[in-house]
Short mmCIF file of C-alpha atoms and ligand atoms in Angstrom, two decimals:
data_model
loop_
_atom_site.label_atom_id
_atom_site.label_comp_id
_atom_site.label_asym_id
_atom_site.label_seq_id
_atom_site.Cartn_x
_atom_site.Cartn_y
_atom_site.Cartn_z
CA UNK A 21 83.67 -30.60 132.96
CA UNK A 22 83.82 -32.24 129.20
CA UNK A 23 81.99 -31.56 127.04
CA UNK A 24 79.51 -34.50 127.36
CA UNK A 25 75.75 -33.36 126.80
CA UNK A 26 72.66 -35.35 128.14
CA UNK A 27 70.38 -35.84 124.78
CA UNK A 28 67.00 -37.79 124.63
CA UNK A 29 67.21 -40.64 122.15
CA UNK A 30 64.00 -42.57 122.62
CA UNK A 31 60.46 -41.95 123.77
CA UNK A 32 57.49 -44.11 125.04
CA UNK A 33 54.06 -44.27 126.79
CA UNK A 34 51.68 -46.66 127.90
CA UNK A 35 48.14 -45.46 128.89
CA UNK A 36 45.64 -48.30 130.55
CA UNK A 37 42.40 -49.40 127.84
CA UNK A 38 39.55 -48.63 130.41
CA UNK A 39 38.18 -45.00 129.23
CA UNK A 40 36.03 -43.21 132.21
CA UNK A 41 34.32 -40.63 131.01
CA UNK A 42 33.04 -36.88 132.42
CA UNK A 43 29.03 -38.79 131.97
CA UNK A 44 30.46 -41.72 133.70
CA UNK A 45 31.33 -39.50 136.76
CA UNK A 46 27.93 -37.52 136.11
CA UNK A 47 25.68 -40.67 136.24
CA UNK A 48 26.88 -40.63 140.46
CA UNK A 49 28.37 -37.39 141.23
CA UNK A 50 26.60 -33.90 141.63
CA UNK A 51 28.89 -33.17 137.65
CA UNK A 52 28.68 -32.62 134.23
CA UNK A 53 30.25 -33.01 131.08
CA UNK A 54 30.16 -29.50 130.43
CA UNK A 55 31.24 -28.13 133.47
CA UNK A 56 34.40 -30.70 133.55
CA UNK A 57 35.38 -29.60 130.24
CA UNK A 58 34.88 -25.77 130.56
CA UNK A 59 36.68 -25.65 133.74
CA UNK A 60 39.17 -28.41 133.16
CA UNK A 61 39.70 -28.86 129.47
CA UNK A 62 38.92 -33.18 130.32
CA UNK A 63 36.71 -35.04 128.45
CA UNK A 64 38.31 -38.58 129.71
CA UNK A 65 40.56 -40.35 131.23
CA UNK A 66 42.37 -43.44 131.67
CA UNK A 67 41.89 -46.06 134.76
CA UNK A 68 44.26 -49.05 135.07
CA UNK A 69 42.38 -52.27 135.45
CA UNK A 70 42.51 -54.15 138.93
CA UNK A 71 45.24 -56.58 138.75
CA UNK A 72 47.56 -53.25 136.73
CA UNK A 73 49.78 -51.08 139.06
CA UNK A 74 52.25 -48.15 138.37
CA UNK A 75 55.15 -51.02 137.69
CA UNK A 76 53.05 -52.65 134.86
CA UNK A 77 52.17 -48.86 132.86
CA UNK A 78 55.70 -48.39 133.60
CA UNK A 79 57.21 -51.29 132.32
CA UNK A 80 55.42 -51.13 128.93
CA UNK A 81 56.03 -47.30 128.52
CA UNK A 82 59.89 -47.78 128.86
CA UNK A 83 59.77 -50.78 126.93
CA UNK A 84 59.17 -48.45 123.90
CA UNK A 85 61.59 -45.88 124.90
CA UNK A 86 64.27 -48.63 124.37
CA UNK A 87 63.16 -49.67 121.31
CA UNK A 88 62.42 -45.90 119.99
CA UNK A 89 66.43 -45.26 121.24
CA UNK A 90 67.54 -48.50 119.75
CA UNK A 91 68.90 -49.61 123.31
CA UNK A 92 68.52 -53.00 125.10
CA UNK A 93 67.42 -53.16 128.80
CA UNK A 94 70.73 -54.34 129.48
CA UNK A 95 72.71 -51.12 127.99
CA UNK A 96 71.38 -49.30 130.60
CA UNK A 97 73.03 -47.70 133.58
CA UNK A 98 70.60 -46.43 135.44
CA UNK A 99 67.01 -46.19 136.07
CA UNK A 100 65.49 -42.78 137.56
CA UNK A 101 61.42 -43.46 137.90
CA UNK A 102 59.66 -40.30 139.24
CA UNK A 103 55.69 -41.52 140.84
CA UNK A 104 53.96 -40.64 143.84
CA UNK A 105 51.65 -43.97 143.58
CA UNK A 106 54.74 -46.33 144.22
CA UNK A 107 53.28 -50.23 143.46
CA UNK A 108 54.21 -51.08 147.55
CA UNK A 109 56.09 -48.51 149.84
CA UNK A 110 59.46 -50.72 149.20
CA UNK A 111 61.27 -51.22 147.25
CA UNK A 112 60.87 -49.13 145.00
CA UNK A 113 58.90 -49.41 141.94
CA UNK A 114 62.16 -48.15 140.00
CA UNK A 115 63.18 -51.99 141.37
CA UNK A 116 60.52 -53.87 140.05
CA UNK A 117 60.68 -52.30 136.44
CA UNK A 118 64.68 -52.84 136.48
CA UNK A 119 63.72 -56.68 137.11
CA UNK A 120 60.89 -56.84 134.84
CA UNK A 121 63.06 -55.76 132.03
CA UNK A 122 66.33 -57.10 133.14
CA UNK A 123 68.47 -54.20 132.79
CA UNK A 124 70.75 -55.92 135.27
CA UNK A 125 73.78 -53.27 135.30
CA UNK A 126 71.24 -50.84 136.05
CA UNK A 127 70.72 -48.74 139.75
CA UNK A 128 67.26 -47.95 140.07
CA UNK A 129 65.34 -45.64 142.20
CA UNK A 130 62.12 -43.78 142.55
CA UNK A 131 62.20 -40.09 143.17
CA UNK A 132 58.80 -38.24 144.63
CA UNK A 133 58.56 -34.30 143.07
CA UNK A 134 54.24 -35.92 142.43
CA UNK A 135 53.46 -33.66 139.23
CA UNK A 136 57.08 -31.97 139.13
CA UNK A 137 58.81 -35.69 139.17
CA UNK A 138 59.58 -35.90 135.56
CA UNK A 139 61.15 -32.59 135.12
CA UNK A 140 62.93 -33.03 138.25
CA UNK A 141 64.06 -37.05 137.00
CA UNK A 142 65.53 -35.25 133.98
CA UNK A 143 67.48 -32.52 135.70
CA UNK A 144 69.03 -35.33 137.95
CA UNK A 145 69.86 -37.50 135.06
CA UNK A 146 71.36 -34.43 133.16
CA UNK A 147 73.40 -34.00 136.03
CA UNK A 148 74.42 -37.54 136.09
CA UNK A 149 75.05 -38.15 132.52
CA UNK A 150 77.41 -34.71 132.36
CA UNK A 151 79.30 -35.41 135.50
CA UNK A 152 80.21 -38.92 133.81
CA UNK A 153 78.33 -40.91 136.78
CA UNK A 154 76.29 -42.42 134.06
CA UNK A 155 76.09 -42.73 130.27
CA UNK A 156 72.46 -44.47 129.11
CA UNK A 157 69.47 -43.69 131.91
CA UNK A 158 66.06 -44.14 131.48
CA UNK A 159 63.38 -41.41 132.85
CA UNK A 160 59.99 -42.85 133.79
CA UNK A 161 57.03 -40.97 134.80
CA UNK A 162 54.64 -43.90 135.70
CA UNK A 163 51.34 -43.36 138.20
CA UNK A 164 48.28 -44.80 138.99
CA UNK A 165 46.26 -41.68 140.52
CA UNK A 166 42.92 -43.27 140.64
CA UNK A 167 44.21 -45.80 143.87
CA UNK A 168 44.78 -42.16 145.45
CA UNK A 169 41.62 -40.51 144.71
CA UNK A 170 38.46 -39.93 147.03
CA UNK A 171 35.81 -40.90 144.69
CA UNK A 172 33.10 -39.11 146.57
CA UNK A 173 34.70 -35.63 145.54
CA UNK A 174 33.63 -34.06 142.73
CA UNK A 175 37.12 -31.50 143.09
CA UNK A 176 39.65 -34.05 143.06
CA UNK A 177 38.03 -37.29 141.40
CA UNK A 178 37.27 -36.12 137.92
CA UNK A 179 40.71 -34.35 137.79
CA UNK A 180 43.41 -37.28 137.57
CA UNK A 181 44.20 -40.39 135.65
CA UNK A 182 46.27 -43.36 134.87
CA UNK A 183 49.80 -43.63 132.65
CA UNK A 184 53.04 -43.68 132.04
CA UNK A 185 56.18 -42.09 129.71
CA UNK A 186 59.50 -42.91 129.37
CA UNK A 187 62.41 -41.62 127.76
CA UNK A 188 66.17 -42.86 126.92
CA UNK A 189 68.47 -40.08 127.93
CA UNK A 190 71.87 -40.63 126.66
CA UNK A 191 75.62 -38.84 127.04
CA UNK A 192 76.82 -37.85 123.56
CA UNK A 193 79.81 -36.11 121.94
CA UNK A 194 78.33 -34.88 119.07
CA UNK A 195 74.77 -32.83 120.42
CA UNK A 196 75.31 -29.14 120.18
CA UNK A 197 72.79 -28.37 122.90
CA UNK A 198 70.74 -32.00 124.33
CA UNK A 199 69.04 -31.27 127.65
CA UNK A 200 70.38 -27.60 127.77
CA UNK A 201 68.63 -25.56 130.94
CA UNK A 202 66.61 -27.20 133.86
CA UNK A 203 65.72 -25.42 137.00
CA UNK A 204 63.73 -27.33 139.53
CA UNK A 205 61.91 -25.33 143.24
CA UNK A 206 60.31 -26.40 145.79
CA UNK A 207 58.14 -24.57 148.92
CA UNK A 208 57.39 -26.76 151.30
CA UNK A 209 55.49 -24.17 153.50
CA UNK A 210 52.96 -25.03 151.02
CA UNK A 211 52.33 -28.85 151.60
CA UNK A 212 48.53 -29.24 152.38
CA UNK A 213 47.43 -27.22 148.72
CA UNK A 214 47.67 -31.03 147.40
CA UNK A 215 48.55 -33.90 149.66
CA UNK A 216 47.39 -37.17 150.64
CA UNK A 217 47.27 -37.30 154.48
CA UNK A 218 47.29 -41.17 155.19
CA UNK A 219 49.32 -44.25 154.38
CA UNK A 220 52.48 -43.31 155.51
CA UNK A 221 54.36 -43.60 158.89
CA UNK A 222 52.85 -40.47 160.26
CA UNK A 223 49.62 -41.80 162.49
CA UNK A 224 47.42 -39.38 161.08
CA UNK A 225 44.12 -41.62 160.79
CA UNK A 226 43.44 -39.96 157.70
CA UNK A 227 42.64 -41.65 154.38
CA UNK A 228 45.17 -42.46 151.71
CA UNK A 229 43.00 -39.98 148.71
CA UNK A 230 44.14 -37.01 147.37
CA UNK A 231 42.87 -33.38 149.20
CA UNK A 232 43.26 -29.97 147.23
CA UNK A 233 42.24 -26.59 148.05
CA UNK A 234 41.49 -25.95 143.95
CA UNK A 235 41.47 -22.88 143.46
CA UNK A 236 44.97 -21.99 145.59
CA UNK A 237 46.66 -24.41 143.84
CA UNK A 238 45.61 -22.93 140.09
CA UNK A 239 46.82 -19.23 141.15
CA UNK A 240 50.10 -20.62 142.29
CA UNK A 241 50.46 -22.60 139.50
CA UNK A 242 49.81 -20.03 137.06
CA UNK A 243 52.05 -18.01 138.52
CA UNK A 244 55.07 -20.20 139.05
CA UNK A 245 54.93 -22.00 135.63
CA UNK A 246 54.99 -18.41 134.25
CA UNK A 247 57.89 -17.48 136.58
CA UNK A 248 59.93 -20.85 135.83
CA UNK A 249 59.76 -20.99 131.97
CA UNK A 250 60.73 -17.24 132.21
CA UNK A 251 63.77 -18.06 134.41
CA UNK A 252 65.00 -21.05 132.18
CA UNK A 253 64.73 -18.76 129.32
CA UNK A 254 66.58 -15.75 130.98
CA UNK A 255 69.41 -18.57 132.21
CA UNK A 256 69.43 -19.80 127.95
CA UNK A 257 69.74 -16.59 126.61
CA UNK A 258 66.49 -18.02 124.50
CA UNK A 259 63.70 -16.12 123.38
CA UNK A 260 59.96 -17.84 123.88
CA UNK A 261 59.57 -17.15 120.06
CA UNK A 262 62.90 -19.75 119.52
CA UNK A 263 60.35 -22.49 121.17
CA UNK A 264 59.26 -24.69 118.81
CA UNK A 265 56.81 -26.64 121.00
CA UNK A 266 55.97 -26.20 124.77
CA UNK A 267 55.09 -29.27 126.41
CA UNK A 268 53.29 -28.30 130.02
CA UNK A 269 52.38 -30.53 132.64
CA UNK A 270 48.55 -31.38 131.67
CA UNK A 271 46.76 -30.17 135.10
CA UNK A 272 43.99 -27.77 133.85
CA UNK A 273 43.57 -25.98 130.16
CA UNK A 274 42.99 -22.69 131.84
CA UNK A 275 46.49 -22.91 133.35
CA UNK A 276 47.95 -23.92 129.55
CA UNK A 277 46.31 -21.51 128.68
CA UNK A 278 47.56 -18.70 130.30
CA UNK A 279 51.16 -19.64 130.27
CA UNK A 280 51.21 -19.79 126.66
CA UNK A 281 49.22 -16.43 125.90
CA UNK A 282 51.96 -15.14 128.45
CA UNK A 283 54.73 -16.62 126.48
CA UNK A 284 52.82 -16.06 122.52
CA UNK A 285 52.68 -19.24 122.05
CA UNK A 286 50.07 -20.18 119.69
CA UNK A 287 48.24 -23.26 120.15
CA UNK A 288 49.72 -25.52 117.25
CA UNK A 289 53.24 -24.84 119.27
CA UNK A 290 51.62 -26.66 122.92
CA UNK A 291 51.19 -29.72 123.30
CA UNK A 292 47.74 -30.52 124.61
CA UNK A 293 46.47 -34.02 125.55
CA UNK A 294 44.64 -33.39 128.68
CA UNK A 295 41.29 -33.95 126.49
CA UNK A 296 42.34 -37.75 126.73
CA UNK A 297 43.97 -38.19 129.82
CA UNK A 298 43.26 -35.83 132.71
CA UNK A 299 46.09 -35.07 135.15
CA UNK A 300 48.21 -37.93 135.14
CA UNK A 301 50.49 -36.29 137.71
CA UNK A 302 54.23 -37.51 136.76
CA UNK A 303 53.73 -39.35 133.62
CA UNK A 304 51.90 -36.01 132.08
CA UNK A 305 55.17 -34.27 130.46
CA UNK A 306 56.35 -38.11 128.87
CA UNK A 307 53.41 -39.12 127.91
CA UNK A 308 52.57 -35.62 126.31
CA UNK A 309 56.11 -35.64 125.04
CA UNK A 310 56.13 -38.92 123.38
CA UNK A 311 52.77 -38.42 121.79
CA UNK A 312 54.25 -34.75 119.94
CA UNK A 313 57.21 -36.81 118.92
CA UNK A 314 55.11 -39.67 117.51
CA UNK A 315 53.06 -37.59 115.65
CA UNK A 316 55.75 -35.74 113.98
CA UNK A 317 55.43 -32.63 116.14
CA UNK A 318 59.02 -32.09 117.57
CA UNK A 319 61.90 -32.05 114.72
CA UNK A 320 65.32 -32.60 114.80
CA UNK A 321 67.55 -29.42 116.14
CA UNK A 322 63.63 -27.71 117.60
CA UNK A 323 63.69 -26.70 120.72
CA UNK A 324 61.23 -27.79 123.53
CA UNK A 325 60.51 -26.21 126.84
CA UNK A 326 58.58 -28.63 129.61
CA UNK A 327 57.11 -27.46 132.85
CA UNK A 328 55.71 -28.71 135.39
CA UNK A 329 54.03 -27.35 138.71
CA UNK A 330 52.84 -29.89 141.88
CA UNK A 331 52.18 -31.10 145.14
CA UNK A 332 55.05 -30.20 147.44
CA UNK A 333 54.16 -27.93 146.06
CA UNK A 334 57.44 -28.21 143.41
CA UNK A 335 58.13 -27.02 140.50
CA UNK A 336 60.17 -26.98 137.34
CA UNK A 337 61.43 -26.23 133.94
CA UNK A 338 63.72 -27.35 131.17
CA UNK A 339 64.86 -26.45 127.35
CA UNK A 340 66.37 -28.75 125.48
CA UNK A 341 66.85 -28.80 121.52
CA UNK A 342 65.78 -32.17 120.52
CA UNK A 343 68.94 -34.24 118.46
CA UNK A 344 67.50 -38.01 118.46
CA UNK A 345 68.63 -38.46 115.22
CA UNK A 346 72.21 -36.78 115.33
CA UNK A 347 72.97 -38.93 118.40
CA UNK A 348 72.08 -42.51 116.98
CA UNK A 349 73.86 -42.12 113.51
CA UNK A 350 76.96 -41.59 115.83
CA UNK A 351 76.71 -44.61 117.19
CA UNK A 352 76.41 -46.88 113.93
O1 UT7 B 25 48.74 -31.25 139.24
C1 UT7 B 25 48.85 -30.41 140.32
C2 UT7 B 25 48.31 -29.13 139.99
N1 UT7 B 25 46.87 -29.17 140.07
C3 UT7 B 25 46.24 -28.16 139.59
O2 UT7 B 25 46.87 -27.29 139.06
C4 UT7 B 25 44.73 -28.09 139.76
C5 UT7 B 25 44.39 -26.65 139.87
N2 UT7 B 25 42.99 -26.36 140.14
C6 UT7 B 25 42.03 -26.52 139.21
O3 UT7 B 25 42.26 -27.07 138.15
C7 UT7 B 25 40.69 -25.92 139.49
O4 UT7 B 25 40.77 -25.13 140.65
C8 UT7 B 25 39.55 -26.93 139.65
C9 UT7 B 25 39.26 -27.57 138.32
C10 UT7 B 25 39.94 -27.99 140.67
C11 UT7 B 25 38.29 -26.22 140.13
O5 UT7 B 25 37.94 -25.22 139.21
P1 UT7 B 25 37.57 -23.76 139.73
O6 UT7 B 25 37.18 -22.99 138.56
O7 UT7 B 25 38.75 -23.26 140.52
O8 UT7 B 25 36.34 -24.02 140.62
P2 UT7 B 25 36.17 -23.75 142.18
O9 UT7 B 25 37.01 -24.68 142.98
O10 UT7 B 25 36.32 -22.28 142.43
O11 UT7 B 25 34.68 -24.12 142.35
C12 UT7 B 25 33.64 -23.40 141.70
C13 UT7 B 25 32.35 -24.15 141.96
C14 UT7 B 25 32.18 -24.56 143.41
O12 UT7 B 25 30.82 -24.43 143.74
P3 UT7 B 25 30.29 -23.18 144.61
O13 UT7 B 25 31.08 -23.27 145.90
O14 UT7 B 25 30.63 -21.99 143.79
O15 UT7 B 25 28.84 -23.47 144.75
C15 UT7 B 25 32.55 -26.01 143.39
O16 UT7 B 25 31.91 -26.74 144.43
O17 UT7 B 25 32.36 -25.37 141.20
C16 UT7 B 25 32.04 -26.44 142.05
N3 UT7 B 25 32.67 -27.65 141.57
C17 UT7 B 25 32.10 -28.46 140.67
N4 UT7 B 25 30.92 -28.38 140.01
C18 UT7 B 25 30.64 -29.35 139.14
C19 UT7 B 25 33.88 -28.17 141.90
N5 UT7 B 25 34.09 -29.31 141.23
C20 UT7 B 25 33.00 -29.50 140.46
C21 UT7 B 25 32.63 -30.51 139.55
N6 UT7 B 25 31.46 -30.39 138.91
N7 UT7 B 25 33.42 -31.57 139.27
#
């Protein structure tokens, strides 16, 4: 292989204006604020208006991604976009964000991994962009969770919202390490802990909203996350004290929580923005990742670990030492 490495160049979100907040589910719902936030770590979340779809957050996350990576929709190769609330079932909504910004030498497809889908995008487009398939891709995590949610359930409603992140990855010459170790799992034995039973071919007369069995899912997830930063680690020869921020999928604080006390991390080294957003299911790690970067938290030649656990259930981790900067002075 050459010595090509897959670096992120340029980050972006989008997250929809309407707030709902934990009294807004209280004032119908057998809830409260306090209980939300104990349990949760959620204080509010975003809902994308009626005529706004997973395409639309999509569109204006990756939008800034280009512009953050100093790339033009048409430089692009390739467009990976990881959701599990696709606008229509086809095309995909990979399709309808490659038109909208007319990156017209681009392929474009969605992949499904639900709350695993942007650390599984990545690995794929590391792949790609080191095997010389591809050279400039962009990585969406877009979804709009509240079509998908039962809003009569007090365990699954107050738990997800609306947005989207992007980022540019790129092939470069001159990284040192770029998107270094990802290892994505999956165990399907475990399919009904999260799932949506209706809406696809299967006749199930089921609804298309989102069932969980809660507190199965957290255990697991604890668990795994643990297990998968701990692998990617091992396979890096990287020590969690070398992390300079850990950016977790954004399902429950508890579950942050205890990864990072396993790991030492303190808290100004994990990136937290579930406060704001709930579980936004595949756009959690970008969006997450694009705020830390905006706000000065990741630095050139640091290295970040994501992870991500989900329905499928899947899950996944990857290190990579962040080199924006190194990679766009070498193309001026
Ligand atoms: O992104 C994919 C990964 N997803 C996750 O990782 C989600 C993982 N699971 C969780 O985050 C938590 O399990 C929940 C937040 C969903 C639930 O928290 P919990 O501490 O596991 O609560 P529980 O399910 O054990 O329920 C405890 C009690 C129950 O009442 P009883 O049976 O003890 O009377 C629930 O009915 O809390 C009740 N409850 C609520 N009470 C007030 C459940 N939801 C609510 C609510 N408000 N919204």
């Amino acid at each position: 292989m050459s010595g090509v490495r897959a670096v992120i160049t340029g980050t972006g979100s989008y997250a929809p204006s309407r707030v709902m907040t934990n009294d807004d589910f209280a004032a119908y719902l057998e809830t409260n604020d306090s209980w939300i936030r104990e349990r949760t770590g959620i204080r509010e979340r975003r809902i994308a208006a009626e005529e706004e779809s997973t395409s639309d957050l999509a569109v204006m996350a990756s939008t800034k991604a280009l512009a953050a990576a100093g790339l033009s929709p048409s430089d692009l190769d390739g467009i990976l976009l990881a959701t599990a609330t696709p606008d229509i079932l086809f095309p995909s909504t990979a399709c309808l964000v490659q038109a909208r910004l007319g990156a017209s030498r681009a392929f474009a497809f969605d992949l499904n991994a639900v709350c695993s889908g942007f650390v599984y995008g990545l690995t794929v487009a590391k792949s790609m962009v080191e095997s010389g398939a591809a050279s400039k891709l962009l990585v969406v995590g877009s979804e709009v969770m509240s079509r998908s949610l039962d809003w009569s359930d007090r365990g699954t409603a107050i738990l997800f919202g609306d947005g989207a992140g992007a980022v540019v990855v790129e092939a470069s010459s001159v990284a040192r390490r770029g998107l270094e170790t990802f290892r994505v799992r999956a165990d399907g034995r475990y399919w009904e802990m999260i799932h949506v039973p209706g809406g696809g071919a299967r006749k199930t007369g089921e609804p298309p909203t989102i069932r969980m069995k809660g507190g199965e899912t957290f255990k697991m997830a604890v668990r795994q996350l643990q297990e998968s930063v701990e692998e990617v680690l091992a396979a890096s020869g990287v020590s969690a004290s070398e992390i300079s921020l850990l950016v977790p999928h954004q399902a429950n604080i508890r579950i942050i929580e205890a990864l990072s006390a396993r790991l030492g991390l303190p808290a100004e080294k994990v990136m937290v923005n579930i406060d704001r957003y709930g579980n936004t299911s595949a756009a959690s790690i970008p969006v997450a990742l694009d705020e830390a970067v905006r706000a000065g938290r990741v630095r050139e030649g640091e290295r970040v670990l994501l992870t991500a656990f989900g329905a499928g259930v899947t899950w996944g981790s990857g290190l990579l030492t962040w080199e924006a900067d190194l990679q766009k002075r070498s193309r001026a």
